[in-house]
mmCIF file of C-alpha atoms in Angstrom:
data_model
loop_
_atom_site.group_PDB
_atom_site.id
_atom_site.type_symbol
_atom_site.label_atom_id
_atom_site.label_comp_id
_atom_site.label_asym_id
_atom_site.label_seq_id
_atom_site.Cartn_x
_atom_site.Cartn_y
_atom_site.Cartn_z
ATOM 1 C CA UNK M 1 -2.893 11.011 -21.992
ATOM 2 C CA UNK M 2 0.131 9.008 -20.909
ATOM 3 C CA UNK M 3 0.871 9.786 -17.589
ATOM 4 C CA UNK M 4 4.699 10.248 -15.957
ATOM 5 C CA UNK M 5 4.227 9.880 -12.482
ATOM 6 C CA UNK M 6 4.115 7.328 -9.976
ATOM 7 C CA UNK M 7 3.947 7.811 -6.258
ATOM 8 C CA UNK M 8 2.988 4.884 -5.475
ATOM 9 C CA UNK M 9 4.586 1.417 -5.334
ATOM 10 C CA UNK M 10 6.553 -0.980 -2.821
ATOM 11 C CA UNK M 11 9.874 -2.616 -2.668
ATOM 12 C CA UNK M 12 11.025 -5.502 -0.364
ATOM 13 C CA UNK M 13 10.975 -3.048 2.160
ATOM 14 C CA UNK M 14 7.411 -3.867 2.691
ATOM 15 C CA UNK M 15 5.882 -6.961 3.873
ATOM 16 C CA UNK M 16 4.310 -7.963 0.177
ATOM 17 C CA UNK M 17 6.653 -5.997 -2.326
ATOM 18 C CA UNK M 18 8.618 -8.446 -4.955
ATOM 19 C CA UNK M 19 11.076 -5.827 -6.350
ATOM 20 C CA UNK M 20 13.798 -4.348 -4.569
ATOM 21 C CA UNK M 21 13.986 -0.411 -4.863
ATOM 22 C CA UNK M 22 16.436 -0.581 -7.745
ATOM 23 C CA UNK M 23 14.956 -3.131 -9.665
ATOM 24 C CA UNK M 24 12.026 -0.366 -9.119
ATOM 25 C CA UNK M 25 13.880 2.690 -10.668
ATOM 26 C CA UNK M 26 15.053 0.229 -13.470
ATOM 27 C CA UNK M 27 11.261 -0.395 -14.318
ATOM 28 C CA UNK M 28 9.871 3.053 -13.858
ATOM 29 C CA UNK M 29 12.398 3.987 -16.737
ATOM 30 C CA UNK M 30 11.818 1.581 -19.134
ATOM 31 C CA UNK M 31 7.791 2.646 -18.529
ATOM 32 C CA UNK M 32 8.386 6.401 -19.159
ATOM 33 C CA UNK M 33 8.020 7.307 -15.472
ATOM 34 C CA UNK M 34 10.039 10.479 -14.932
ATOM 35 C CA UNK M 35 8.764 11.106 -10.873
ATOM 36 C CA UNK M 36 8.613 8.204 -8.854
ATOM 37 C CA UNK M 37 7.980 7.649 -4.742
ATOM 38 C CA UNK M 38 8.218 4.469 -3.271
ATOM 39 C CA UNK M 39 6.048 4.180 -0.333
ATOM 40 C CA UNK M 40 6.585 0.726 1.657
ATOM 41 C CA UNK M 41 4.529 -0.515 4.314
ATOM 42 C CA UNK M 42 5.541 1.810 7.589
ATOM 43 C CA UNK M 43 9.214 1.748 6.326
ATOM 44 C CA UNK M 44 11.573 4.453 4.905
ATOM 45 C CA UNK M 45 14.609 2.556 4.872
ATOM 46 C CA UNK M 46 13.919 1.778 0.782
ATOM 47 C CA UNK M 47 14.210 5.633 -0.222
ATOM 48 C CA UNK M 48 18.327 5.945 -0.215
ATOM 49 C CA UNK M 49 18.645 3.296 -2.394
ATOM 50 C CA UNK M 50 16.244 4.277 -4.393
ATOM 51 C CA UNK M 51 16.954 7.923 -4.869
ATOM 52 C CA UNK M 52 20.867 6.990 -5.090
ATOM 53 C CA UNK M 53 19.738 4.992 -8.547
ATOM 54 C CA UNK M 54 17.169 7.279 -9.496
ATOM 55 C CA UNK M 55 19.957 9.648 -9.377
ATOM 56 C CA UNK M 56 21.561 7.733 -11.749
ATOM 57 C CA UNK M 57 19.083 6.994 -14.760
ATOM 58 C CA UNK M 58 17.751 11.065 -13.920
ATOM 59 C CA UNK M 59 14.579 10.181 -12.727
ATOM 60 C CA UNK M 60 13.136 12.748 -10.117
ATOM 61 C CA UNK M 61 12.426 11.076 -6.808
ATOM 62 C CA UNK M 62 10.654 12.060 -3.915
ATOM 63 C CA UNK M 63 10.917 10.544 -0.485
ATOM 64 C CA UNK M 64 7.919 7.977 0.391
ATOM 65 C CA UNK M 65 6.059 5.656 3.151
ATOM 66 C CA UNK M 66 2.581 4.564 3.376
ATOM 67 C CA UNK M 67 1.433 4.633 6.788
ATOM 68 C CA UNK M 68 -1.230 2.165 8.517
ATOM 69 C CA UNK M 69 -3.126 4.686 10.753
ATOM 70 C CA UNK M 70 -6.648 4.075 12.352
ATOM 71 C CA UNK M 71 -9.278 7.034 12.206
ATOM 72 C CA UNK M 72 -12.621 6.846 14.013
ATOM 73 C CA UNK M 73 -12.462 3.050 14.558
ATOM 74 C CA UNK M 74 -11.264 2.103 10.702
ATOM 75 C CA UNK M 75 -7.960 1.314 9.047
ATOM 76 C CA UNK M 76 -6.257 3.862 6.772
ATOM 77 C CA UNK M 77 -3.195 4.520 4.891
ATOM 78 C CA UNK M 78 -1.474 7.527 5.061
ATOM 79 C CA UNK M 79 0.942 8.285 2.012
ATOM 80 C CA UNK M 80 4.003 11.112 3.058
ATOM 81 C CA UNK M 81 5.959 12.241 1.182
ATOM 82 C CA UNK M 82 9.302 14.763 1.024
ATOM 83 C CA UNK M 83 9.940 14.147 4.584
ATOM 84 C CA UNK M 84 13.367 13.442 5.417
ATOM 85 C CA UNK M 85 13.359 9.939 5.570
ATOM 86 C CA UNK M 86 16.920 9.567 7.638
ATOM 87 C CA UNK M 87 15.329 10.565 11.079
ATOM 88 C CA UNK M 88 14.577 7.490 13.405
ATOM 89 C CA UNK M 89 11.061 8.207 13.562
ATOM 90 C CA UNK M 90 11.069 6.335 10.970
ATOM 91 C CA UNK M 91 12.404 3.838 12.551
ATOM 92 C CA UNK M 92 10.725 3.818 15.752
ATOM 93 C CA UNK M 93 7.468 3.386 14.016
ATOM 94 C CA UNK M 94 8.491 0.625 12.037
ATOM 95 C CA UNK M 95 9.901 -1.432 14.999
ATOM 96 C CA UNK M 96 6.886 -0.239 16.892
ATOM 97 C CA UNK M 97 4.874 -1.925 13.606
ATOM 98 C CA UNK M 98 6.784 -5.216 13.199
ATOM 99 C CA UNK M 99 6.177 -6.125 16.860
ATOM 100 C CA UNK M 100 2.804 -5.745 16.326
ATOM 101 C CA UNK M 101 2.585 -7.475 13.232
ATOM 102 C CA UNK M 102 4.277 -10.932 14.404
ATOM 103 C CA UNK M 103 2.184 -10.983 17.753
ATOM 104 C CA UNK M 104 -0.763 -11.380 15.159
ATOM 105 C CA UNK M 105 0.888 -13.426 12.560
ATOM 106 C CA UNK M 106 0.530 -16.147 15.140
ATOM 107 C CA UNK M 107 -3.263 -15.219 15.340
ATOM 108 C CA UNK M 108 -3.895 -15.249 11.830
ATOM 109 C CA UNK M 109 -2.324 -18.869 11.822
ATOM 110 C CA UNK M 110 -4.532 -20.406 13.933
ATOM 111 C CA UNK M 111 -7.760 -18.255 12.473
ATOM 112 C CA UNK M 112 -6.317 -19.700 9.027
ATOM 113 C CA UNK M 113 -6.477 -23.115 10.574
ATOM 114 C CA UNK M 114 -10.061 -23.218 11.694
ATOM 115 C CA UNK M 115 -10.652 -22.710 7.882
ATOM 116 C CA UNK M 116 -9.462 -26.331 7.613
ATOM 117 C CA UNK M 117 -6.337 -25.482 6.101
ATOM 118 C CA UNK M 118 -3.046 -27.495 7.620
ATOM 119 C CA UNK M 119 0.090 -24.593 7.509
ATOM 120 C CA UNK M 120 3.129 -24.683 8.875
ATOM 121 C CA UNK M 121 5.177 -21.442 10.764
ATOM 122 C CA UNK M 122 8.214 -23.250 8.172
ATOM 123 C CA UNK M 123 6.393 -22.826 5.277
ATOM 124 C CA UNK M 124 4.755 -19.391 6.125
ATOM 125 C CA UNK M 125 8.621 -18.086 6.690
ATOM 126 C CA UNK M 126 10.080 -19.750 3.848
ATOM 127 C CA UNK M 127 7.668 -17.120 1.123
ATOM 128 C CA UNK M 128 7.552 -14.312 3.625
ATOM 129 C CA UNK M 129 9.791 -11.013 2.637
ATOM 130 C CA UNK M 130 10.478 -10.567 6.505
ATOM 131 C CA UNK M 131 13.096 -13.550 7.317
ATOM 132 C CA UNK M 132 14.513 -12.903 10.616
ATOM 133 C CA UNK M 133 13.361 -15.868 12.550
ATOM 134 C CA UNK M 134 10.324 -14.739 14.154
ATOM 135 C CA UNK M 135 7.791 -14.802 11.090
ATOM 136 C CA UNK M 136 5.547 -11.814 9.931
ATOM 137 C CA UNK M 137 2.655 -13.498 7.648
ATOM 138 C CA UNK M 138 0.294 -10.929 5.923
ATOM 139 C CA UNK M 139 -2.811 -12.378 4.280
ATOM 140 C CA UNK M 140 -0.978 -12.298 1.010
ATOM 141 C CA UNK M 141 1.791 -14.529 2.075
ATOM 142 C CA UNK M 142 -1.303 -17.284 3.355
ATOM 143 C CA UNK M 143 -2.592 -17.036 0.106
ATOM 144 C CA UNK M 144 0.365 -17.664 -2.151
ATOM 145 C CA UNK M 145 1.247 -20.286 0.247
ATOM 146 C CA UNK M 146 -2.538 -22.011 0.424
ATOM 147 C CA UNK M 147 -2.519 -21.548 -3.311
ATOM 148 C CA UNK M 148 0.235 -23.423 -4.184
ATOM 149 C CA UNK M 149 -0.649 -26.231 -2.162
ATOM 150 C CA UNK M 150 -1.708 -29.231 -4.324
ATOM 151 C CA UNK M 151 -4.052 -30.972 -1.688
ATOM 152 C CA UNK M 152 -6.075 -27.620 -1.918
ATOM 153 C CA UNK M 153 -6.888 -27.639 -5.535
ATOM 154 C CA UNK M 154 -10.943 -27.590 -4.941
ATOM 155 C CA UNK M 155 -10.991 -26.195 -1.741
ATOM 156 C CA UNK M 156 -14.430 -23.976 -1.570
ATOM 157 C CA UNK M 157 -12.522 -20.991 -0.038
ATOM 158 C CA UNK M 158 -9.389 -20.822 -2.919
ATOM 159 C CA UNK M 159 -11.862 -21.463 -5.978
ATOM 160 C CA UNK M 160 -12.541 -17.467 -6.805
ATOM 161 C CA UNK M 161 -8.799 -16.854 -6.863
ATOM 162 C CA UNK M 162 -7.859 -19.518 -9.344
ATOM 163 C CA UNK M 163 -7.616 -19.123 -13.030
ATOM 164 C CA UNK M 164 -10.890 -17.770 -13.985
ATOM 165 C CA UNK M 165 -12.252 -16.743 -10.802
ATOM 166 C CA UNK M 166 -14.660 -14.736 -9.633
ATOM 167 C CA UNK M 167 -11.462 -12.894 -7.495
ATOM 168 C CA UNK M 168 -8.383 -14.116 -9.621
ATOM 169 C CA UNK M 169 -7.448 -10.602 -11.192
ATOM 170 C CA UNK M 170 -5.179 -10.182 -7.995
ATOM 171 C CA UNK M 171 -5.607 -13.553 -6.142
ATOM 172 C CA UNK M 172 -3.384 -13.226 -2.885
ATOM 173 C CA UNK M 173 -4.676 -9.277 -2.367
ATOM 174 C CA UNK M 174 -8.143 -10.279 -2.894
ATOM 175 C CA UNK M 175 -7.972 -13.364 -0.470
ATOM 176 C CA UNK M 176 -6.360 -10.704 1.607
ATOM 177 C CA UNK M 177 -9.308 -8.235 1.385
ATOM 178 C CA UNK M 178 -11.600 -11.178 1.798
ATOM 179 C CA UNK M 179 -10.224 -13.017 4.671
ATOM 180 C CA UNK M 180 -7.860 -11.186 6.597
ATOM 181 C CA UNK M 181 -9.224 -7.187 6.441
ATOM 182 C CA UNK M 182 -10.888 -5.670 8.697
ATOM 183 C CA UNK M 183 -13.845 -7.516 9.800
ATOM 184 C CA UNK M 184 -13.349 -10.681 8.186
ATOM 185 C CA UNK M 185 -12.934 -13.862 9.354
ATOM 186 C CA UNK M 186 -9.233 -14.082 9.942
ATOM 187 C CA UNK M 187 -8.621 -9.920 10.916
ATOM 188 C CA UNK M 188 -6.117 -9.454 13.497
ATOM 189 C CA UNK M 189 -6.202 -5.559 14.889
ATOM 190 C CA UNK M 190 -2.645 -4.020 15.292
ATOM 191 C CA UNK M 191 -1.717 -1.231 17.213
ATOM 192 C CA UNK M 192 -1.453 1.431 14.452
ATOM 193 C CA UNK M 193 -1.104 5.056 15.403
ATOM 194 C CA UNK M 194 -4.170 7.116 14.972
ATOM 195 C CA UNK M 195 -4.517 9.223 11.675
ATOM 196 C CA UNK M 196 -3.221 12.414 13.934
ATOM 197 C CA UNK M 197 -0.327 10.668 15.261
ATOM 198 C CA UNK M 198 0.612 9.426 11.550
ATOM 199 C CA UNK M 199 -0.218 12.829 10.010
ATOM 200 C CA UNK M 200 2.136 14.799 12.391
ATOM 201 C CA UNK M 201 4.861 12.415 12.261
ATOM 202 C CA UNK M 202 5.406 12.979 8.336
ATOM 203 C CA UNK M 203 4.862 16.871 9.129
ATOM 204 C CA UNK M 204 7.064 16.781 11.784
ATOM 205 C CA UNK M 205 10.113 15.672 9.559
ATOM 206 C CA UNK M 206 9.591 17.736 6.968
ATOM 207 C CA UNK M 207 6.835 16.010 4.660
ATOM 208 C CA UNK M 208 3.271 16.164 3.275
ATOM 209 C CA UNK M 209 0.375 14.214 4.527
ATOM 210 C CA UNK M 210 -1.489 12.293 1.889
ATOM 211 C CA UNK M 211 -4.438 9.795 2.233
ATOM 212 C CA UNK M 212 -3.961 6.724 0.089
ATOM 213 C CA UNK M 213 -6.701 5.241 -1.979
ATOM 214 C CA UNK M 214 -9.807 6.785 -0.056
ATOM 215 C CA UNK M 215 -12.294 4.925 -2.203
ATOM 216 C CA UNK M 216 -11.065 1.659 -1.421
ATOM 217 C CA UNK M 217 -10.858 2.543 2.658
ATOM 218 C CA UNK M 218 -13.948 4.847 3.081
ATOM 219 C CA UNK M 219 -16.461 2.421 1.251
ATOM 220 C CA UNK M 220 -19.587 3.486 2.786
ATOM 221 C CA UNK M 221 -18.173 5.652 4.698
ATOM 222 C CA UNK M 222 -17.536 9.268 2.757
ATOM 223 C CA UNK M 223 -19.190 11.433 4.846
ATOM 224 C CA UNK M 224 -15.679 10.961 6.655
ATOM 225 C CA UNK M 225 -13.994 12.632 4.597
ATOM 226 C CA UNK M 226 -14.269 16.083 5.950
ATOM 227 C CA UNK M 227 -13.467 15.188 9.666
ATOM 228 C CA UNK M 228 -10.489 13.486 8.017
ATOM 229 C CA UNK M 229 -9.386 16.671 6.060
ATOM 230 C CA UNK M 230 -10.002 18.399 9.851
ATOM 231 C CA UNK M 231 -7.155 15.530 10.820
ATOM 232 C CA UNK M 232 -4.579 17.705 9.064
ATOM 233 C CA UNK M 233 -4.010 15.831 5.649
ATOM 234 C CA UNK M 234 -2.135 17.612 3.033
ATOM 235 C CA UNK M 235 -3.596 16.129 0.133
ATOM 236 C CA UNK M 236 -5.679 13.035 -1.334
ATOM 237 C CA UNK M 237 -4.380 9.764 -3.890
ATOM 238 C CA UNK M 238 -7.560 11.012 -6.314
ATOM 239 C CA UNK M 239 -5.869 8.912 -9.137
ATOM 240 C CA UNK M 240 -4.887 5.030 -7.993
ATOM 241 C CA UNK M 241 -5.944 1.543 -9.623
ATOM 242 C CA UNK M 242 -8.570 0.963 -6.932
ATOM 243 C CA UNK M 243 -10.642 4.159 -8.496
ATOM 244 C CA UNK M 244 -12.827 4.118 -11.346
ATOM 245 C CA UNK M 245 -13.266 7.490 -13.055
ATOM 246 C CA UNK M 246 -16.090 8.312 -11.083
ATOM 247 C CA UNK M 247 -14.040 7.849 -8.058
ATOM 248 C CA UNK M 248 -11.539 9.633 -8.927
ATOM 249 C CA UNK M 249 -13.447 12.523 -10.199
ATOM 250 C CA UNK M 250 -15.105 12.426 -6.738
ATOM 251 C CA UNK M 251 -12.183 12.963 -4.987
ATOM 252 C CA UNK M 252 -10.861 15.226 -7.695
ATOM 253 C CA UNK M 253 -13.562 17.602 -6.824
ATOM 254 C CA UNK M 254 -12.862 17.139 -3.118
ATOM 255 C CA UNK M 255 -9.212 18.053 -3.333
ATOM 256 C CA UNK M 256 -10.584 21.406 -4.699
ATOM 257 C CA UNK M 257 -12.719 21.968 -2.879
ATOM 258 C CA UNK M 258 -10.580 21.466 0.777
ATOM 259 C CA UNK M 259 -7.771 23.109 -1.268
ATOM 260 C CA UNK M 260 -5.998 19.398 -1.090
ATOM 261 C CA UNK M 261 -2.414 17.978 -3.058
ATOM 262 C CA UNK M 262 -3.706 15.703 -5.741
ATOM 263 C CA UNK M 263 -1.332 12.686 -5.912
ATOM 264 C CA UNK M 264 -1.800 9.559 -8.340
ATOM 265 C CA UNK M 265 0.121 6.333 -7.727
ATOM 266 C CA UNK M 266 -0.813 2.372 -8.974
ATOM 267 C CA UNK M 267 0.471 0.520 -6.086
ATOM 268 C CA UNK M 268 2.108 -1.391 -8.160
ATOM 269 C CA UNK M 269 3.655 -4.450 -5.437
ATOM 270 C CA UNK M 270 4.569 -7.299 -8.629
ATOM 271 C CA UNK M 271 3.390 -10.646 -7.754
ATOM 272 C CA UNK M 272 0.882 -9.305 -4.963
ATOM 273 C CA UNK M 273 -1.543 -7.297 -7.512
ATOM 274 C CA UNK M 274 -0.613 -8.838 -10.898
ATOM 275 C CA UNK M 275 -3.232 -6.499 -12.942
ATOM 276 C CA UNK M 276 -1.622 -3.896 -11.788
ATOM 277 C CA UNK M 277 1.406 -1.639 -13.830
ATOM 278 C CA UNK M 278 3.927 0.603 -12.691
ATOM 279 C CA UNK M 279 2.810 3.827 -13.993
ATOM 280 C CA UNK M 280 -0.895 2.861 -14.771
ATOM 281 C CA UNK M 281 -2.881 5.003 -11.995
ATOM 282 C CA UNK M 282 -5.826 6.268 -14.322
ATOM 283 C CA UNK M 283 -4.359 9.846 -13.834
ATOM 284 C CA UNK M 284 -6.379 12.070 -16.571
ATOM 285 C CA UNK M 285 -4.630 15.320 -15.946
ATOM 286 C CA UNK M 286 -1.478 16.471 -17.177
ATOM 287 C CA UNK M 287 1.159 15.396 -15.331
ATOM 288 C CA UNK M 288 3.141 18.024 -14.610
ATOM 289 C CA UNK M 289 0.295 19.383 -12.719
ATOM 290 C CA UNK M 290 0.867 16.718 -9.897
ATOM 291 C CA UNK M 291 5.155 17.247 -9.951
ATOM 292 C CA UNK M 292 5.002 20.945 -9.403
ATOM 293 C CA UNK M 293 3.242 20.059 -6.125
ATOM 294 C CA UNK M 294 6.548 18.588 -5.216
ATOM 295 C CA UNK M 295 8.880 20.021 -6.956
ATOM 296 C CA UNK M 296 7.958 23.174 -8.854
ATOM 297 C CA UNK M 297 11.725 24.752 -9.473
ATOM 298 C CA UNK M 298 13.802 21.668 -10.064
ATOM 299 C CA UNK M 299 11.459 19.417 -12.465
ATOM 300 C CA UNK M 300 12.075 17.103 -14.962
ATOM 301 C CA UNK M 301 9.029 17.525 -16.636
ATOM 302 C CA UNK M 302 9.894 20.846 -18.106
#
């Protein structure tokens, strides 16, 4: 069943996005996608732009942001989405983010060092999607930058994201997940709002709550899932490319059962995750099941 909605993906808005949010209306139409979000990393200042040319090419948008939120001593992402994404909440919690985020860019550096690996703040800025002098550097960014460098070639730590790997399907995400995650060797802990905080502030403006790729985040750890629910979400991501079908019929069952929005999104960043396709999420139920949730009387699907 081809599937024609996407809700999420990220722009240059976020911290590891390649495409800016019209070149990502462009490609959701030449893939068929006919609703599209774009949900960058704690920022909503992508959406105008991107509704402005969705507008254009008559693709129905709805407003996104994926959220970094921390619930019972883990990291989550919270998806919202239909919120009005012109109020400077917004924008308080992305400053509030970004200051965060460079304090412990300098910590991942020197974490990233005691690897053995020689980096420069120069060379970190020069691939980094944030340029404005003070340096944000995700894990991704160490990666591309590590595995471009020629004096690294056989380095032990780099060899499962080459060509061939072991982890070379998505090579700067999975030396992301690997390295830089929490608990692993180079994690850095951010002050993130809690889950609560994150859930109200989308509800507050207007929008739904949605927890992003649960199978991924609450590996081990399902039995969360209910005191999350109790957190005030408004839905689950049951369909994304870090489910497999029995995932995703997991949380498919879930959302029933908690009486939960289904949403289905790839995640699609470009370079970051190369296996993965705008518009691929694994969704196996008619689409237009998933755009009446957001926008039963004015739909493109019909």
């Amino acid at each position: 069943m081809k599937n024609h909605v996407d809700l999420h993906m990220h722009s240059t808005y976020s911290d590891d996005g390649e495409f800016t949010p019209t070149e990502l209306v462009h490609q959701c139409k030449t893939a068929g996608v006919r609703t599209m979000s774009i949900t960058d990393h704690d920022s909503a200042r992508g959406n105008a732009e991107a509704r402005a040319e969705a507008e254009k090419l008559g693709i129905n948008y709805i407003s996104g942001i994926e959220i970094d939120c921390r619930f019972n001593g883990i990291n989550l992402h919270l998806l919202g989405y239909g919120f009005n994404d012109s109020s400077s909440d917004f924008i308080t919690l992305e400053e509030h983010i970004l200051s965060g985020e460079r304090n412990a860019s300098r910590e991942r550096l020197e974490l990233t060092r005691k690897l053995g690996f020689c980096i420069s703040e120069t060379e970190l800025n020069a691939i980094s999607n944030i340029d404005d002098g003070t340096g944000i550097w995700t894990g991704e960014v160490f990666a591309e930058l590590l595995l471009e460098k020629q004096e690294y070639l056989d380095n032990e730590h780099l060899l499962p994201y080459r060509t061939d790997g072991s982890r070379a399907d998505n090579p700067f995400v999975n030396f992301y997940w690997d390295y830089y995650a929490q608990g692993k060797p180079c994690y850095v802990e951010v002050d993130f709002p809690t889950l609560k905080d994150a859930v109200a502030l989308v509800r507050d403006n207007g929008g739904k709550a949605v927890l992003a790729h649960p199978g991924n985040n609450l590996k081990g750890r399902l039995e969360l899932f209910d005191e999350i629910v109790k957190a005030g979400i408004d839905g689950v991501e049951v369909f994304c490319s870090y489910h497999d079908e029995k995932t995703a019929q997991y949380f498919y069952e879930q959302a029933q059962k908690h009486s939960l929005l289904i949403t289905c999104g790839s995640d699609y960043h470009g370079k970051t995750k190369p296996s993965v396709k705008l518009g691929e999420t694994g969704c196996w139920i008619d689409s237009q099941q998933i755009e009446s949730q957001f926008c039963p009387s004015a739909c493109p699907c019909s």
